Coordinates of C-alpha atoms and ligand atoms in Angstrom, one line a residue:
M1 CA 91.7 72.8 102.7
P2 CA 92.7 70.2 100.1
F3 CA 95.5 71.0 97.6
L4 CA 94.0 72.6 94.5
Q5 CA 95.6 73.5 91.2
A6 CA 94.7 76.9 89.7
A7 CA 93.4 76.7 86.1
P8 CA 95.1 79.0 83.6
V9 CA 93.1 82.1 82.7
L10 CA 93.2 84.3 79.6
S11 CA 92.9 88.1 79.7
N12 CA 92.0 90.2 76.7
Q13 CA 94.0 88.5 73.9
Y14 CA 94.6 91.7 72.0
L15 CA 95.5 94.0 74.9
D16 CA 97.7 91.3 76.4
D17 CA 99.6 90.6 73.1
R18 CA 102.9 92.5 73.2
V19 CA 104.1 90.9 69.9
L20 CA 101.1 91.8 67.8
R21 CA 100.7 95.3 69.3
S22 CA 104.3 96.2 68.9
Y23 CA 104.3 94.9 65.3
L24 CA 101.2 96.9 64.4
R25 CA 102.6 100.1 65.9
R26 CA 105.6 99.7 63.6
V27 CA 103.9 98.8 60.3
L28 CA 100.6 100.7 60.4
P29 CA 100.1 104.4 60.1
R30 CA 98.7 105.8 63.3
T31 CA 95.4 106.6 61.6
V32 CA 94.9 103.0 60.4
L33 CA 95.7 101.5 63.8
G34 CA 93.4 104.1 65.5
A35 CA 90.6 103.0 63.1
I36 CA 90.9 99.3 63.7
E37 CA 92.0 99.1 67.3
S38 CA 88.6 98.9 69.0
D39 CA 87.6 96.0 66.7
L40 CA 90.8 94.2 67.7
T41 CA 90.1 94.9 71.3
D42 CA 86.6 93.4 71.0
L43 CA 87.9 90.3 69.3
G44 CA 90.6 90.0 72.0
E45 CA 87.8 90.1 74.7
Y46 CA 85.8 87.5 72.7
A47 CA 88.8 85.2 72.6
A48 CA 89.3 85.3 76.3
S49 CA 85.6 84.8 77.2
A50 CA 85.1 82.0 74.6
W51 CA 88.0 80.1 76.3
A52 CA 86.3 80.5 79.7
S53 CA 82.9 79.5 78.5
A54 CA 84.2 76.5 76.5
R55 CA 85.7 75.2 79.8
A56 CA 82.2 75.4 81.4
R57 CA 80.3 73.3 78.9
A58 CA 80.6 69.7 77.5
P59 CA 82.3 69.5 74.1
A60 CA 79.9 69.1 71.2
D61 CA 80.5 67.7 67.8
P62 CA 78.4 68.6 64.7
E63 CA 75.9 66.0 63.7
L64 CA 74.6 64.7 60.4
V65 CA 70.9 64.0 60.4
Q66 CA 70.3 62.0 57.2
W67 CA 66.6 61.2 57.5
S68 CA 63.6 63.2 58.6
V69 CA 61.2 61.5 61.0
W70 CA 58.9 61.1 57.9
G71 CA 61.5 59.1 56.0
E72 CA 62.8 61.9 53.7
R73 CA 66.5 62.1 53.0
I74 CA 67.5 65.5 54.3
D75 CA 71.2 65.4 55.2
R76 CA 70.9 68.3 57.7
I77 CA 74.1 69.2 59.6
E78 CA 73.6 70.4 63.2
L79 CA 76.4 72.8 64.0
T80 CA 78.0 73.5 67.4
P81 CA 77.1 76.6 69.5
A82 CA 80.5 78.2 68.8
W83 CA 79.8 77.8 65.1
M84 CA 76.3 79.3 65.4
A85 CA 77.9 82.3 67.2
A86 CA 80.8 82.6 64.7
Q87 CA 78.8 83.2 61.5
P88 CA 77.3 86.6 62.4
L89 CA 80.4 87.6 64.3
A90 CA 82.7 86.8 61.4
A91 CA 80.5 88.9 59.0
R92 CA 80.2 91.9 61.3
H93 CA 84.0 92.0 62.0
G94 CA 84.7 91.6 58.3
L95 CA 87.0 88.6 58.8
V96 CA 86.9 88.0 55.0
A97 CA 85.7 91.5 53.8
A98 CA 88.6 93.4 55.6
G99 CA 91.1 91.6 53.4
H100 CA 89.4 92.9 50.2
E101 CA 88.3 96.4 51.2
T102 CA 90.2 99.3 49.9
T103 CA 89.7 101.6 53.0
H104 CA 93.2 100.9 54.4
G105 CA 94.9 100.4 51.0
A106 CA 97.9 98.0 51.0
H107 CA 97.3 97.4 54.8
A108 CA 94.1 95.5 54.2
R109 CA 95.7 92.1 54.7
V110 CA 97.6 93.1 57.8
H111 CA 94.3 94.3 59.2
Q112 CA 92.4 91.2 58.2
F113 CA 95.0 88.7 59.4
S114 CA 95.2 90.5 62.8
L115 CA 91.5 89.8 63.2
V116 CA 92.0 86.2 62.0
Y117 CA 94.8 85.7 64.5
L118 CA 92.7 86.9 67.4
F119 CA 89.5 85.1 66.3
H120 CA 90.9 81.7 65.2
C121 CA 91.0 79.7 68.5
A122 CA 87.7 81.1 69.7
S123 CA 86.1 80.3 66.4
E124 CA 86.7 76.6 66.8
F125 CA 87.9 76.4 63.2
Y126 CA 85.1 78.4 61.7
T127 CA 88.2 80.1 60.2
C128 CA 88.3 77.1 57.9
P129 CA 85.3 78.0 55.8
L130 CA 86.3 81.7 56.1
A131 CA 89.7 80.9 54.7
M132 CA 88.1 79.1 51.7
T133 CA 85.6 82.0 51.3
D134 CA 88.5 84.4 51.0
G135 CA 90.3 82.0 48.6
V136 CA 87.2 81.6 46.4
A137 CA 86.6 85.4 46.3
T138 CA 90.3 85.9 45.3
A139 CA 90.1 83.1 42.6
L140 CA 86.9 84.5 41.1
K141 CA 88.3 88.0 40.9
A142 CA 91.4 86.6 39.2
S143 CA 89.2 84.6 36.7
G144 CA 87.6 87.8 35.4
N145 CA 84.3 85.9 35.1
Q146 CA 82.0 88.9 35.5
R147 CA 78.8 86.9 35.9
L148 CA 80.2 84.9 38.8
I149 CA 81.9 88.0 40.3
E150 CA 78.6 89.8 40.3
R151 CA 76.7 86.8 41.6
A152 CA 79.0 85.7 44.5
L153 CA 81.3 88.5 45.6
P154 CA 78.6 90.7 47.1
H155 CA 77.8 87.8 49.4
L156 CA 81.4 86.5 50.1
L157 CA 82.6 89.9 51.0
S158 CA 79.6 91.1 52.9
R159 CA 79.6 92.4 56.5
D160 CA 75.9 91.9 56.8
P161 CA 75.2 88.5 58.5
D162 CA 72.0 88.1 56.5
Q163 CA 73.8 88.5 53.2
F164 CA 77.2 86.8 54.1
W165 CA 78.0 83.5 52.4
T166 CA 80.8 81.1 53.0
A167 CA 82.4 79.1 50.1
G168 CA 84.2 75.8 49.9
Q169 CA 87.0 74.3 47.8
W170 CA 86.1 70.8 46.7
M171 CA 89.2 69.1 45.4
T172 CA 90.1 66.1 47.4
E173 CA 89.0 62.7 46.1
N174 CA 89.7 59.1 47.1
A175 CA 92.4 58.9 44.6
G176 CA 94.4 61.6 46.3
G177 CA 94.5 64.8 48.2
S178 CA 98.0 65.9 47.1
D179 CA 98.0 64.6 43.6
V180 CA 94.7 65.9 42.1
A181 CA 95.5 64.6 38.6
G182 CA 93.6 61.5 39.5
T183 CA 90.3 63.4 40.0
E184 CA 87.5 61.1 39.0
T185 CA 84.6 63.6 39.2
T186 CA 83.1 64.1 35.7
A187 CA 81.4 67.1 34.3
R188 CA 78.8 66.5 31.6
E189 CA 77.1 69.1 29.5
E190 CA 73.4 68.3 29.5
N191 CA 70.8 70.5 27.7
G192 CA 73.3 73.4 27.7
R193 CA 74.1 73.0 31.4
W194 CA 77.1 71.5 33.2
R195 CA 76.4 68.8 35.8
L196 CA 78.9 67.2 38.1
Y197 CA 79.0 63.4 38.9
G198 CA 81.4 61.9 41.4
R199 CA 82.6 61.6 44.9
K200 CA 84.4 64.3 47.0
W201 CA 86.2 62.7 49.9
F202 CA 87.1 65.6 52.2
V203 CA 84.7 68.5 52.0
S204 CA 85.5 70.8 54.9
A205 CA 83.0 73.7 54.3
I206 CA 80.0 71.5 53.7
N207 CA 77.7 74.1 55.1
A208 CA 78.9 76.7 52.7
Q209 CA 76.5 78.5 50.3
A210 CA 78.9 78.2 47.3
A211 CA 81.9 76.1 46.2
L212 CA 84.6 75.7 43.6
A213 CA 85.1 72.1 42.5
L214 CA 87.5 70.4 40.1
A215 CA 86.1 68.0 37.6
R216 CA 87.1 66.3 34.3
P217 CA 84.8 67.3 31.4
A218 CA 83.5 64.1 29.8
G219 CA 85.8 62.9 27.0
A220 CA 88.8 65.0 28.2
P221 CA 92.1 63.3 28.5
A222 CA 93.8 62.1 31.7
G223 CA 96.1 64.3 33.7
S224 CA 95.7 67.5 35.7
D225 CA 95.8 70.0 32.8
A226 CA 92.5 68.6 31.5
L227 CA 90.7 69.3 34.8
A228 CA 88.3 72.2 34.7
L229 CA 87.2 74.5 37.5
F230 CA 83.5 74.8 38.3
Y231 CA 81.4 77.1 40.5
L232 CA 78.3 75.7 42.2
E233 CA 75.8 76.5 44.9
P234 CA 75.1 73.3 46.7
R235 CA 71.6 74.1 48.0
K236 CA 68.4 75.5 46.5
P237 CA 66.9 78.6 48.1
D238 CA 64.6 76.4 50.2
G239 CA 67.7 74.6 51.7
R240 CA 67.4 71.4 49.8
W241 CA 70.6 69.9 48.3
R242 CA 71.1 70.2 44.5
N243 CA 71.6 66.5 43.8
I244 CA 74.2 66.1 46.6
A245 CA 74.2 63.2 49.1
V246 CA 76.1 63.7 52.3
D247 CA 77.4 60.2 53.0
R248 CA 78.9 60.9 56.5
L249 CA 80.9 63.3 58.6
K250 CA 84.6 62.4 59.2
D251 CA 85.6 61.1 62.6
K252 CA 88.8 63.2 63.0
L253 CA 91.6 63.4 65.5
G254 CA 91.0 67.2 66.0
T255 CA 89.0 70.1 64.4
R256 CA 86.0 68.2 65.6
E257 CA 83.7 71.2 65.6
L258 CA 84.3 71.5 61.9
P259 CA 81.9 69.3 59.9
T260 CA 84.1 67.6 57.3
A261 CA 82.0 65.5 55.0
E262 CA 82.2 62.8 52.3
I263 CA 79.7 63.5 49.6
H264 CA 78.4 62.2 46.3
L265 CA 77.6 64.6 43.4
N266 CA 74.7 63.1 41.5
G267 CA 74.3 65.6 38.7
T268 CA 74.9 68.8 40.6
P269 CA 74.4 71.9 38.4
A270 CA 77.6 73.9 38.0
E271 CA 79.1 76.7 36.0
L272 CA 82.5 76.8 34.3
V273 CA 84.8 79.5 35.9
G274 CA 87.1 79.8 32.9
E275 CA 88.0 77.6 30.0
A276 CA 87.1 73.9 30.3
K277 CA 90.7 73.0 31.2
F278 CA 93.7 74.2 33.3
G279 CA 91.5 74.0 36.5
V280 CA 94.5 73.6 38.8
R281 CA 96.0 76.8 37.6
Q282 CA 92.6 78.5 38.1
I283 CA 92.2 77.2 41.7
A284 CA 95.8 78.1 42.7
P285 CA 94.8 81.5 44.1
V286 CA 92.6 79.6 46.6
L287 CA 95.5 77.4 47.7
N288 CA 97.8 80.4 48.3
I289 CA 95.2 82.3 50.3
T290 CA 94.2 79.4 52.4
R291 CA 97.9 78.5 53.0
T292 CA 98.3 82.0 54.4
W293 CA 95.3 81.5 56.7
N294 CA 96.9 78.2 57.7
A295 CA 100.1 80.0 58.7
V296 CA 98.1 82.6 60.7
G297 CA 96.0 80.0 62.3
A298 CA 99.1 78.1 63.3
L299 CA 100.5 81.3 64.9
A300 CA 97.2 81.7 66.8
T301 CA 97.6 78.2 68.2
M302 CA 101.2 78.9 69.3
R303 CA 100.1 82.2 70.9
R304 CA 97.2 80.5 72.7
C305 CA 99.4 77.7 74.0
I306 CA 102.1 80.1 75.3
A307 CA 99.6 82.4 76.9
L308 CA 98.1 79.4 78.8
A309 CA 101.5 78.0 79.8
R310 CA 102.7 81.4 81.0
D311 CA 99.6 82.1 83.0
Y312 CA 99.7 78.6 84.5
A313 CA 103.4 79.1 85.4
N314 CA 102.5 82.1 87.5
R315 CA 99.9 80.2 89.4
R316 CA 101.4 76.8 89.9
I317 CA 103.6 76.4 92.9
A318 CA 106.1 73.5 92.9
F319 CA 109.3 73.0 95.0
G320 CA 108.2 76.0 97.1
K321 CA 107.8 78.7 94.4
P322 CA 105.9 79.4 91.2
L323 CA 107.0 77.6 88.1
A324 CA 107.5 81.0 86.5
E325 CA 110.4 81.7 88.9
Q326 CA 112.3 78.5 88.2
P327 CA 115.2 78.8 85.8
L328 CA 114.6 75.6 83.7
F329 CA 110.9 76.4 83.3
Q330 CA 111.8 80.0 82.3
D331 CA 114.2 78.6 79.7
T332 CA 111.5 76.3 78.3
L333 CA 109.0 79.1 78.0
A334 CA 111.7 81.4 76.5
G335 CA 112.5 78.8 73.8
M336 CA 108.8 78.6 72.8
Q337 CA 108.4 82.4 72.8
A338 CA 111.5 82.9 70.6
E339 CA 110.3 80.4 68.0
F340 CA 106.8 81.9 68.0
E341 CA 108.1 85.5 67.8
A342 CA 110.3 84.7 64.8
A343 CA 107.4 82.8 63.1
F344 CA 105.1 85.7 63.8
H345 CA 107.3 88.2 61.9
L346 CA 107.7 85.9 58.9
V347 CA 103.9 85.2 58.6
F348 CA 102.9 88.9 59.0
F349 CA 105.6 89.8 56.5
V350 CA 103.8 87.5 54.0
T351 CA 100.5 89.3 54.8
E352 CA 102.2 92.7 54.1
L353 CA 103.4 91.4 50.7
L354 CA 99.9 90.0 49.9
G355 CA 98.4 93.4 50.7
R356 CA 100.9 95.2 48.5
V357 CA 100.4 92.7 45.6
Q358 CA 96.7 93.0 45.8
A359 CA 96.8 96.8 45.9
G360 CA 98.9 96.8 42.8
Q361 CA 101.9 98.3 44.7
A362 CA 104.3 95.4 44.4
D363 CA 107.1 95.1 41.8
D364 CA 108.0 91.7 40.1
A365 CA 110.5 90.9 42.8
Q366 CA 107.9 91.4 45.6
Q367 CA 105.4 89.2 43.7
N368 CA 108.0 86.5 43.3
L369 CA 108.9 86.9 47.0
L370 CA 105.2 86.4 48.0
R371 CA 105.0 83.3 45.8
L372 CA 108.2 81.8 47.4
L373 CA 107.3 82.7 51.0
T374 CA 103.7 81.4 51.1
P375 CA 104.6 77.7 51.1
L376 CA 107.6 78.3 53.3
A377 CA 105.5 80.0 55.9
K378 CA 102.8 77.3 55.8
L379 CA 105.3 74.5 56.0
W380 CA 107.4 75.9 58.9
T381 CA 104.5 77.2 61.1
G382 CA 102.4 74.0 60.7
K383 CA 105.2 71.9 62.2
L384 CA 106.1 74.5 64.8
A385 CA 102.5 74.8 66.1
V386 CA 102.5 71.0 66.8
A387 CA 105.8 71.2 68.7
I388 CA 104.6 74.2 70.8
A389 CA 101.2 72.6 71.5
S390 CA 103.0 69.4 72.6
E391 CA 105.4 71.3 74.9
T392 CA 102.4 73.2 76.4
C393 CA 100.8 69.9 77.4
E394 CA 104.0 69.0 79.1
C395 CA 104.3 72.5 80.8
I396 CA 100.9 71.9 82.4
G397 CA 101.8 68.4 83.4
G398 CA 99.3 65.7 84.2
V399 CA 96.3 68.1 84.0
G400 CA 97.5 69.2 80.6
Y401 CA 97.0 65.6 79.5
L402 CA 93.4 65.6 80.7
E403 CA 90.7 66.2 78.1
D404 CA 88.6 68.7 80.2
S405 CA 91.5 71.0 80.8
G406 CA 91.1 72.0 77.1
I407 CA 94.9 71.5 76.5
P408 CA 94.7 68.2 74.6
Q409 CA 92.4 69.7 72.2
L410 CA 95.0 72.3 71.3
L411 CA 97.4 69.5 70.5
R412 CA 94.9 67.5 68.5
D413 CA 93.8 70.6 66.6
A414 CA 97.4 71.7 65.9
Q415 CA 98.1 68.4 64.1
V416 CA 95.9 69.6 61.2
W417 CA 98.2 72.6 60.3
P418 CA 100.9 70.5 58.7
I419 CA 98.4 68.2 56.9
W420 CA 95.6 70.0 55.2
E421 CA 96.0 72.6 52.5
G422 CA 98.9 70.5 51.3
A423 CA 101.1 68.5 53.6
S424 CA 104.7 69.6 54.4
N425 CA 106.3 67.8 51.5
V426 CA 103.7 69.3 49.1
Q427 CA 104.7 72.7 50.4
A428 CA 108.4 71.9 49.9
L429 CA 107.7 70.7 46.3
D430 CA 105.6 73.8 45.7
F431 CA 108.5 75.9 47.0
L432 CA 110.8 74.2 44.5
R433 CA 108.2 74.8 41.7
A434 CA 108.1 78.5 42.7
L435 CA 111.9 78.7 42.9
R436 CA 112.2 77.4 39.3
A437 CA 109.7 80.0 38.1
A438 CA 111.6 82.8 39.9
G439 CA 114.9 81.6 38.4
G440 CA 116.5 81.1 41.8
L441 CA 116.9 82.5 45.3
Q442 CA 117.6 86.1 44.2
P443 CA 114.2 87.6 45.3
L444 CA 114.7 86.1 48.8
L445 CA 118.3 86.9 49.2
S446 CA 118.0 90.5 48.1
A447 CA 114.9 91.0 50.4
Q448 CA 117.0 89.7 53.2
R449 CA 119.9 92.1 52.4
T450 CA 117.5 95.0 52.5
I451 CA 116.0 93.9 55.8
L452 CA 119.4 93.3 57.5
S453 CA 120.7 96.7 56.3
Q454 CA 118.2 98.1 58.8
V455 CA 119.8 96.1 61.7
Q456 CA 122.6 98.2 63.3
A457 CA 122.3 97.7 67.1
P458 CA 125.3 95.9 68.7
E459 CA 122.9 93.8 70.7
L460 CA 121.8 92.3 67.3
D461 CA 125.2 91.8 65.7
A462 CA 125.3 88.0 66.3
C463 CA 121.8 87.6 64.9
A464 CA 122.5 89.5 61.7
R465 CA 125.8 87.5 61.3
A466 CA 123.9 84.2 61.8
A467 CA 121.3 85.2 59.2
R468 CA 124.0 86.2 56.7
E469 CA 126.0 83.1 57.2
A470 CA 122.9 80.9 56.7
A471 CA 122.1 82.7 53.4
T472 CA 125.7 81.9 52.2
R473 CA 125.5 78.3 53.2
I474 CA 122.0 77.9 51.6
A475 CA 123.1 79.4 48.3
E476 CA 126.2 77.1 48.2
W477 CA 124.0 74.1 49.0
L478 CA 121.5 75.0 46.4
Q479 CA 124.2 75.6 43.8
K480 CA 125.6 72.1 44.4
A481 CA 122.3 70.4 44.6
S482 CA 121.0 72.0 41.4
T483 CA 123.9 70.6 39.4
G484 CA 123.4 67.0 40.5
E485 CA 120.6 64.6 40.1
R486 CA 117.1 66.2 40.3
E487 CA 116.2 63.7 43.1
R488 CA 119.0 65.2 45.3
L489 CA 117.4 68.6 45.3
E490 CA 113.9 67.2 45.8
A491 CA 115.1 65.0 48.7
G492 CA 116.6 68.1 50.4
G493 CA 113.6 70.3 49.6
R494 CA 112.1 70.2 53.1
E495 CA 115.2 71.1 55.0
L496 CA 116.0 73.8 52.4
A497 CA 112.5 75.2 52.9
F498 CA 112.9 75.1 56.8
G499 CA 116.3 76.7 56.5
L500 CA 115.1 79.6 54.3
A501 CA 112.1 80.2 56.5
R502 CA 114.2 80.4 59.7
M503 CA 116.8 82.5 58.0
L504 CA 114.3 85.1 56.9
A505 CA 112.3 84.9 60.1
L506 CA 115.5 85.8 62.1
S507 CA 116.2 88.7 59.8
L508 CA 112.7 90.0 60.2
L509 CA 112.7 89.5 63.9
A510 CA 116.0 91.3 64.2
R511 CA 114.7 94.2 62.2
H512 CA 111.7 94.5 64.4
A513 CA 114.0 94.2 67.5
E514 CA 116.1 97.1 66.3
W515 CA 112.9 99.2 66.0
A516 CA 111.6 98.1 69.4
L517 CA 114.9 99.0 71.1
R518 CA 114.8 102.5 69.7
A519 CA 111.1 103.3 69.5
E520 CA 109.7 101.4 72.5
N521 CA 112.9 100.9 74.6
D522 CA 111.9 97.3 74.7
P523 CA 114.7 94.7 74.8
R524 CA 112.4 91.6 74.6
P525 CA 112.3 91.2 70.7
A526 CA 116.1 91.4 70.7
A527 CA 116.3 88.7 73.4
A528 CA 113.9 86.6 71.3
A529 CA 116.1 87.1 68.2
R530 CA 119.3 86.1 70.1
R531 CA 117.5 83.0 71.5
F532 CA 116.1 82.1 68.1
A533 CA 119.6 82.4 66.5
D534 CA 121.0 80.2 69.3
H535 CA 118.5 77.4 68.3
G536 CA 120.2 77.2 65.0
L537 CA 118.8 77.9 61.5
L538 CA 119.9 75.0 59.3
R539 CA 119.8 71.3 59.0
L540 CA 120.8 70.9 55.4
K541 CA 121.8 67.4 54.3
S542 CA 125.3 66.9 53.0
D543 CA 124.6 64.2 50.5
G544 CA 122.2 61.8 52.0
L545 CA 120.2 60.6 49.0
R546 CA 121.6 57.0 49.0
D547 CA 121.4 56.7 52.7
A548 CA 117.8 57.9 52.6
Q549 CA 116.9 55.4 50.0
M550 CA 118.5 52.6 52.0
L551 CA 116.8 53.6 55.3
A552 CA 113.4 54.3 53.7
S553 CA 113.2 50.8 52.3
D554 CA 114.4 49.1 55.5
S555 CA 113.0 45.7 56.4
Y556 CA 114.4 42.8 58.3
Ligands
LIG601 C1 92.5 78.8 59.3 C2 92.1 77.7 58.4 C3 92.9 77.5 57.3 C4 92.8 76.6 56.2 C5 91.5 75.8 56.0 C6 91.6 75.0 54.9 C7 90.8 73.7 54.9 C8 91.4 72.8 54.0 C9 90.9 71.5 53.6 C10 91.8 71.0 52.5 O1 92.8 70.5 52.8 S1 91.4 71.4 50.9 C11 92.5 70.5 49.9 C12 93.8 71.1 49.9 N1 94.5 70.5 48.8 C13 95.7 70.9 48.4 O2 96.2 71.8 49.0 C14 96.3 70.2 47.3 C15 97.8 69.8 47.5 N2 98.4 69.5 46.3 C16 99.1 70.5 45.6 O3 99.1 71.6 46.0 C17 99.7 70.1 44.3 O4 101.0 70.7 44.2 C18 98.9 70.4 43.1 C19 97.5 69.8 43.2 C20 98.8 71.9 42.8 C21 99.6 69.8 41.9 O5 98.9 69.8 40.7 P1 99.5 69.5 39.3 O6 98.5 69.9 38.3 O7 100.1 68.2 39.3 O8 100.8 70.5 39.3 P2 101.4 71.4 38.2 O9 101.2 70.8 36.9 O10 102.8 71.6 38.7 O11 100.6 72.8 38.3 C22 99.6 73.1 37.5 C23 99.6 74.6 37.4 O12 99.2 75.2 38.6 C24 100.9 75.2 37.0 O13 100.7 76.4 36.3 P3 101.0 76.5 34.7 O14 100.1 75.5 34.1 O15 100.7 77.9 34.4 O16 102.5 76.2 34.6 C25 101.5 75.6 38.4 O17 102.5 76.6 38.3 C26 100.2 76.1 39.1 N3 100.3 76.0 40.5 C27 100.4 74.9 41.3 N4 100.4 75.3 42.6 C28 100.4 76.6 42.6 C29 100.4 77.1 41.3 N5 100.3 78.4 41.0 C30 100.4 79.3 42.0 N6 100.5 78.9 43.3 C31 100.5 77.6 43.6 N7 100.5 77.2 44.9

C-alpha cells in the first residue's frame, strides 16, 4: 500500500462551531435562537457539502460572451454552478432580508450575519452582490425617496427567488477607487430624464438587477461634494442592456467566480436618489454595510481555514504521531484560534450595535460607537484573514500549496478583504474622520469600561489588566499626536486603529469567557483570551514621521 495523505474534511459548519454557538447562546433569547437554529443548521450542512463537491469538480470562471452567433452585441455573462445555486438559496434563507425584518427586533443583524458567516465560503463570493444589495436597501431607506423605496425594496428584501433582485454599487473609475472625487462619469438631463455617460472600472455586481452609481451632473463643479447619486436598472425586462457595454471581465488573483466587469455607460437612464449633489454622503450607508459584510466574510475565511487545518492535523501522521498531538503544531493552531476568536467577538459586537441602531434602540454613544468600530473591524479582520490563510497553507504543507487541494484559493481569495471596500489605509483615515466627528475616544473607552466591569474571574485578571493598560497608552498617544502636526496623527492612524480594535476585541472576548466559565463550564474562551493578550495589543509608533518620510523615499 503506497503512502497516502488524508484530505481534510468538513462536518456541519454550524453544529461544529463552538465559537458561534456559544456566542449565540449568550446574546440571543432562547426563543429567537430556537426559531433560527434549523436554518443555521441547514446552511452549516450546505457549507460542508459545498466544500466536498467543489473538490470533486474542475474550477470554473464566469465568462463574458460579447457577441451572438448572428453578430449581435449581447454581453451575456455565464455564471458558475455555485453562483447559479446561490441565488435561490440566498433568497430563501433571507441572507439580505433577515437583516431588515422586524421579527427578531434588534437581533435582526446578529441573525443575518450568522447566516452570512456560514454561507460565505460556500457561496463563492455570491456574498459580494448580497452585501451590496443590503447596502443599497439601507441607503435607499435612509434617502427617504418613496418612489425608489417602493420600486426596489420589495425585490431587494424578498425571500422569493423569483422576486429577489441583487443590487450593485458603481463607484470606482480609472481615476481612482479610494478617492472618488475624480469621478468622470457625467449625468445629463435629456428630455426630462437623467442619462449617465462614462466608464466604470470595477463593477463587481454586474449581474445585478439594480445599482447605485455616482456621477457628476453636467456643469457641476469639480470635487466630491458635487457628485450626485443615481439609481438605475441596468437591463430592460427582456434582458437587454440599457445602453451599457461590458468591455471585459477582470482577470483577478482571487474571487474568480465573481464576475467583475469594466463597463461603459452610453446614455444609461437613471434616477436621482436625493438632491443633485452630496452623492458621497448619500452612498455612505452602502459603504458601512458592505464593510460589515467584509468583516464577517473575513471571519468566515478564518474559520474555514482553521477548521481545515485542525481536521488535517488529526489525520496527518508525521514523526510517528498525528500533527494534532505535537506541541509546536498545537501552539501554531492555538495562536490562530485565539486571534480568530477575538476578531469574532469584535465583529459580532458590531452586528449587535447595527441591529440596535436600526431598531431605534441605540443612544448617541452607541451610534458613535458603531460608526467608529465599523472601519476598525474591516481593517483588522481583512489583514488577519490573509495571515491566517497563509498560515493554513503552511499547516497543510506541500499539498496546501497545490491548487486542487482548494487551500491556495482560500489564500488568493483572502487577499481581497483588505483591498476592496476601501483598503486598510482608507479605513484608518475613515476611522480618524469618525473620531473627529465623535469628538474623541470617549464612546470607545466608556464602552470598554462597561464591558470590563463584567469580567471578574481570576483566570481573566491578566486579560482585563492588559486591555485597561492598552486603553491608557492609546489615550496618551492620541493626546500627544493630536497636539502635533496633523501628518503625525495620520501617519500613526493604521497602528492606532489596529491597537483599538485589538484592545476592544480582548475586552469582548474576556467578557464572553467570563460567561462561558460560569454558564457553560467551558474554559476555552478564557484560554483564547489569555493567548490573545500574550500576542500583544499595540504597536504604536513613538515619533516616526521623519524616519518614515526618509524610508519611504529611499533610493540608491
Ligand atoms: C462579503 C462581501 C463583502 C463586500 C463586497 C463588496 C464588493 C466591493 C467592490 C468594491 O470595492 S466597491 C468600491 C468601494 N469603494 C470604497 O469603499 C471607496 C473608498 N474610499 C472612501 O471610502 C473615501 O473615504 C471616500 C470616497 C468616502 C472619500 O470621499 P470624500 O468625498 O473625499 O470624503 P469626505 O469629504 O470626507 O466625505 C464626504 C461625506 O461623506 C462626509 O459627510 P458630510 O458631507 O456630511 O460631512 C463624510 O462624513 C461622509 N462619509 C464618508 N465616509 C463615510 C461617511 N459617512 C459615514 N460613513 C462613512 N464611512
